[in-house]
Amino acid sequence: MRKVLSALVMVAAVSTSGCAALKGKSRSPDEFAVARSAPLIVPPDFNLAPPVAGTAGLSPGEAQQQAIDALFGGPALRSAGETSLLDVAGRDTAQIGIRSTAWDPDTRIVDKGPTTLQILAAPAGGSDVASAQVGQ
């Protein structure tokens, strides 16, 4: 009985594997059939003026501002509602480097709790229990 069952399993495996051979050649895309693209052409008009001798060039700050304006479109116009909201929020009284000082562990903007402050104040190594190294 066991030999008959093994033979039936083998016949079933061979017959199902042969189904792909009976199907014929499948149509797949040809990776070697590449269409030629049109050649690159130079636009007829650049709207660029040639530099004039004796004139001052752009300073690095002006060149950088022109590049930023070209990429991002310059400063966005704000609606009256947005301007009013920013004035009420105190945009004129904000400190210049507030984003840098908010990250500082000594800044007490949010109550960090004693455990977090203890972790932040821990020395940078010298422990036999555990150590972590930061890749540079």
PDB file of C-alpha atoms in Angstrom:
ATOM      1  CA  MET A   1       0.000   0.000   0.000  1.00  0.00           C
ATOM      2  CA  ARG A   2       2.822   2.326   0.878  1.00  0.00           C
ATOM      3  CA  LYS A   3       4.576   1.690  -2.443  1.00  0.00           C
ATOM      4  CA  VAL A   4       1.373   2.359  -4.360  1.00  0.00           C
ATOM      5  CA  LEU A   5       0.830   5.672  -2.537  1.00  0.00           C
ATOM      6  CA  SER A   6       4.428   6.717  -3.191  1.00  0.00           C
ATOM      7  CA  ALA A   7       4.021   5.819  -6.880  1.00  0.00           C
ATOM      8  CA  LEU A   8       0.807   7.875  -7.137  1.00  0.00           C
ATOM      9  CA  VAL A   9       2.515  10.891  -5.543  1.00  0.00           C
ATOM     10  CA  MET A  10       5.448  10.583  -7.941  1.00  0.00           C
ATOM     11  CA  VAL A  11       3.149  10.276 -10.989  1.00  0.00           C
ATOM     12  CA  ALA A  12       1.168  13.333  -9.837  1.00  0.00           C
ATOM     13  CA  ALA A  13       4.357  15.381  -9.321  1.00  0.00           C
ATOM     14  CA  VAL A  14       5.755  14.442 -12.741  1.00  0.00           C
ATOM     15  CA  SER A  15       2.476  15.091 -14.533  1.00  0.00           C
ATOM     16  CA  THR A  16       1.944  18.519 -12.966  1.00  0.00           C
ATOM     17  CA  SER A  17       5.518  19.575 -13.660  1.00  0.00           C
ATOM     18  CA  GLY A  18       5.052  18.677 -17.311  1.00  0.00           C
ATOM     19  CA  CYS A  19       2.123  21.084 -17.714  1.00  0.00           C
ATOM     20  CA  ALA A  20       4.504  23.989 -18.243  1.00  0.00           C
ATOM     21  CA  ALA A  21       6.203  22.139 -21.114  1.00  0.00           C
ATOM     22  CA  LEU A  22       2.858  21.590 -22.861  1.00  0.00           C
ATOM     23  CA  LYS A  23       1.972  25.267 -22.638  1.00  0.00           C
ATOM     24  CA  GLY A  24       4.554  26.331 -25.209  1.00  0.00           C
ATOM     25  CA  LYS A  25       6.848  29.345 -25.292  1.00  0.00           C
ATOM     26  CA  SER A  26       5.507  32.248 -23.245  1.00  0.00           C
ATOM     27  CA  ARG A  27       5.649  35.745 -24.667  1.00  0.00           C
ATOM     28  CA  SER A  28       7.859  37.962 -22.556  1.00  0.00           C
ATOM     29  CA  PRO A  29       9.176  41.424 -23.334  1.00  0.00           C
ATOM     30  CA  ASP A  30      12.416  41.555 -25.273  1.00  0.00           C
ATOM     31  CA  GLU A  31      15.000  43.471 -23.260  1.00  0.00           C
ATOM     32  CA  PHE A  32      17.187  43.928 -26.322  1.00  0.00           C
ATOM     33  CA  ALA A  33      14.562  45.696 -28.404  1.00  0.00           C
ATOM     34  CA  VAL A  34      15.427  49.281 -27.476  1.00  0.00           C
ATOM     35  CA  ALA A  35      13.810  52.227 -29.206  1.00  0.00           C
ATOM     36  CA  ARG A  36      16.037  55.131 -30.150  1.00  0.00           C
ATOM     37  CA  SER A  37      15.186  58.412 -28.498  1.00  0.00           C
ATOM     38  CA  ALA A  38      15.209  61.728 -30.285  1.00  0.00           C
ATOM     39  CA  PRO A  39      18.505  63.638 -30.074  1.00  0.00           C
ATOM     40  CA  LEU A  40      18.809  66.503 -27.632  1.00  0.00           C
ATOM     41  CA  ILE A  41      18.399  69.924 -29.171  1.00  0.00           C
ATOM     42  CA  VAL A  42      19.421  73.345 -27.903  1.00  0.00           C
ATOM     43  CA  PRO A  43      16.498  75.733 -27.445  1.00  0.00           C
ATOM     44  CA  PRO A  44      16.687  78.635 -29.875  1.00  0.00           C
ATOM     45  CA  ASP A  45      16.495  81.460 -27.301  1.00  0.00           C
ATOM     46  CA  PHE A  46      18.134  81.576 -23.889  1.00  0.00           C
ATOM     47  CA  ASN A  47      17.203  85.164 -22.942  1.00  0.00           C
ATOM     48  CA  LEU A  48      20.672  85.612 -21.471  1.00  0.00           C
ATOM     49  CA  ALA A  49      22.616  88.806 -21.856  1.00  0.00           C
ATOM     50  CA  PRO A  50      26.370  88.529 -22.250  1.00  0.00           C
ATOM     51  CA  PRO A  51      28.424  90.098 -19.455  1.00  0.00           C
ATOM     52  CA  VAL A  52      29.447  93.705 -19.987  1.00  0.00           C
ATOM     53  CA  ALA A  53      33.054  94.601 -19.326  1.00  0.00           C
ATOM     54  CA  GLY A  54      33.591  97.000 -16.418  1.00  0.00           C
ATOM     55  CA  THR A  55      30.363  96.218 -14.548  1.00  0.00           C
ATOM     56  CA  ALA A  56      30.301  94.730 -11.081  1.00  0.00           C
ATOM     57  CA  GLY A  57      29.229  91.137 -10.737  1.00  0.00           C
ATOM     58  CA  LEU A  58      26.865  89.730  -8.161  1.00  0.00           C
ATOM     59  CA  SER A  59      28.044  89.367  -4.606  1.00  0.00           C
ATOM     60  CA  PRO A  60      27.874  85.817  -3.183  1.00  0.00           C
ATOM     61  CA  GLY A  61      24.836  86.796  -1.087  1.00  0.00           C
ATOM     62  CA  GLU A  62      22.961  88.182  -4.082  1.00  0.00           C
ATOM     63  CA  ALA A  63      23.807  85.147  -6.205  1.00  0.00           C
ATOM     64  CA  GLN A  64      22.611  82.809  -3.463  1.00  0.00           C
ATOM     65  CA  GLN A  65      19.369  84.775  -3.037  1.00  0.00           C
ATOM     66  CA  GLN A  66      18.754  84.694  -6.786  1.00  0.00           C
ATOM     67  CA  ALA A  67      19.317  80.930  -6.820  1.00  0.00           C
ATOM     68  CA  ILE A  68      16.899  80.419  -3.907  1.00  0.00           C
ATOM     69  CA  ASP A  69      14.289  82.635  -5.588  1.00  0.00           C
ATOM     70  CA  ALA A  70      14.705  80.705  -8.841  1.00  0.00           C
ATOM     71  CA  LEU A  71      14.264  77.359  -7.071  1.00  0.00           C
ATOM     72  CA  PHE A  72      11.495  78.201  -4.645  1.00  0.00           C
ATOM     73  CA  GLY A  73       9.795  81.220  -6.181  1.00  0.00           C
ATOM     74  CA  GLY A  74      10.760  83.857  -3.627  1.00  0.00           C
ATOM     75  CA  PRO A  75       8.845  84.766  -0.489  1.00  0.00           C
ATOM     76  CA  ALA A  76       5.196  83.752  -0.523  1.00  0.00           C
ATOM     77  CA  LEU A  77       2.530  86.379  -0.102  1.00  0.00           C
ATOM     78  CA  ARG A  78       0.526  85.949   3.081  1.00  0.00           C
ATOM     79  CA  SER A  79      -3.181  86.537   3.403  1.00  0.00           C
ATOM     80  CA  ALA A  80      -4.557  89.108   5.833  1.00  0.00           C
ATOM     81  CA  GLY A  81      -5.782  86.338   8.149  1.00  0.00           C
ATOM     82  CA  GLU A  82      -2.389  84.624   8.237  1.00  0.00           C
ATOM     83  CA  THR A  83      -0.586  87.917   8.871  1.00  0.00           C
ATOM     84  CA  SER A  84      -3.005  88.735  11.690  1.00  0.00           C
ATOM     85  CA  LEU A  85      -2.517  85.297  13.255  1.00  0.00           C
ATOM     86  CA  LEU A  86       1.285  85.627  13.106  1.00  0.00           C
ATOM     87  CA  ASP A  87       1.121  89.088  14.694  1.00  0.00           C
ATOM     88  CA  VAL A  88      -1.041  87.790  17.554  1.00  0.00           C
ATOM     89  CA  ALA A  89       1.344  84.829  18.029  1.00  0.00           C
ATOM     90  CA  GLY A  90       4.222  87.280  18.479  1.00  0.00           C
ATOM     91  CA  ARG A  91       6.423  86.743  15.464  1.00  0.00           C
ATOM     92  CA  ASP A  92       8.252  90.010  16.166  1.00  0.00           C
ATOM     93  CA  THR A  93       9.227  88.939  19.695  1.00  0.00           C
ATOM     94  CA  ALA A  94      10.642  85.491  18.827  1.00  0.00           C
ATOM     95  CA  GLN A  95      14.307  84.961  19.604  1.00  0.00           C
ATOM     96  CA  ILE A  96      16.584  84.561  16.598  1.00  0.00           C
ATOM     97  CA  GLY A  97      18.227  81.221  17.559  1.00  0.00           C
ATOM     98  CA  ILE A  98      15.297  79.679  19.425  1.00  0.00           C
ATOM     99  CA  ARG A  99      15.452  76.378  17.531  1.00  0.00           C
ATOM    100  CA  SER A 100      19.056  75.837  18.560  1.00  0.00           C
ATOM    101  CA  THR A 101      18.447  76.635  22.217  1.00  0.00           C
ATOM    102  CA  ALA A 102      15.281  74.512  22.444  1.00  0.00           C
ATOM    103  CA  TRP A 103      17.344  71.409  21.687  1.00  0.00           C
ATOM    104  CA  ASP A 104      19.940  72.168  24.365  1.00  0.00           C
ATOM    105  CA  PRO A 105      19.639  69.785  27.382  1.00  0.00           C
ATOM    106  CA  ASP A 106      20.038  72.725  29.780  1.00  0.00           C
ATOM    107  CA  THR A 107      16.971  74.481  28.363  1.00  0.00           C
ATOM    108  CA  ARG A 108      14.018  74.132  30.727  1.00  0.00           C
ATOM    109  CA  ILE A 109      11.169  74.731  28.269  1.00  0.00           C
ATOM    110  CA  VAL A 110       9.430  71.439  29.040  1.00  0.00           C
ATOM    111  CA  ASP A 111       9.508  69.661  32.384  1.00  0.00           C
ATOM    112  CA  LYS A 112      11.724  66.744  31.437  1.00  0.00           C
ATOM    113  CA  GLY A 113      11.477  65.024  34.786  1.00  0.00           C
ATOM    114  CA  PRO A 114      14.285  63.890  37.093  1.00  0.00           C
ATOM    115  CA  THR A 115      15.003  60.614  35.261  1.00  0.00           C
ATOM    116  CA  THR A 116      15.442  62.286  31.888  1.00  0.00           C
ATOM    117  CA  LEU A 117      17.624  65.008  33.395  1.00  0.00           C
ATOM    118  CA  GLN A 118      19.755  62.344  35.093  1.00  0.00           C
ATOM    119  CA  ILE A 119      20.204  60.531  31.771  1.00  0.00           C
ATOM    120  CA  LEU A 120      21.104  63.762  29.981  1.00  0.00           C
ATOM    121  CA  ALA A 121      23.592  64.703  32.711  1.00  0.00           C
ATOM    122  CA  ALA A 122      25.307  61.290  32.703  1.00  0.00           C
ATOM    123  CA  PRO A 123      29.002  61.254  31.787  1.00  0.00           C
ATOM    124  CA  ALA A 124      29.931  60.170  28.303  1.00  0.00           C
ATOM    125  CA  GLY A 125      31.509  56.827  29.198  1.00  0.00           C
ATOM    126  CA  GLY A 126      33.691  55.023  31.702  1.00  0.00           C
ATOM    127  CA  SER A 127      31.054  52.525  32.787  1.00  0.00           C
ATOM    128  CA  ASP A 128      31.825  48.836  33.208  1.00  0.00           C
ATOM    129  CA  VAL A 129      28.141  47.894  33.024  1.00  0.00           C
ATOM    130  CA  ALA A 130      27.308  49.061  29.518  1.00  0.00           C
ATOM    131  CA  SER A 131      28.703  51.359  26.930  1.00  0.00           C
ATOM    132  CA  ALA A 132      27.610  52.664  23.578  1.00  0.00           C
ATOM    133  CA  GLN A 133      29.753  54.139  20.876  1.00  0.00           C
ATOM    134  CA  VAL A 134      28.533  56.657  18.367  1.00  0.00           C
ATOM    135  CA  GLY A 135      29.876  56.327  14.839  1.00  0.00           C
ATOM    136  CA  GLN A 136      31.573  59.394  13.439  1.00  0.00           C
TER     137      GLN A 136
END
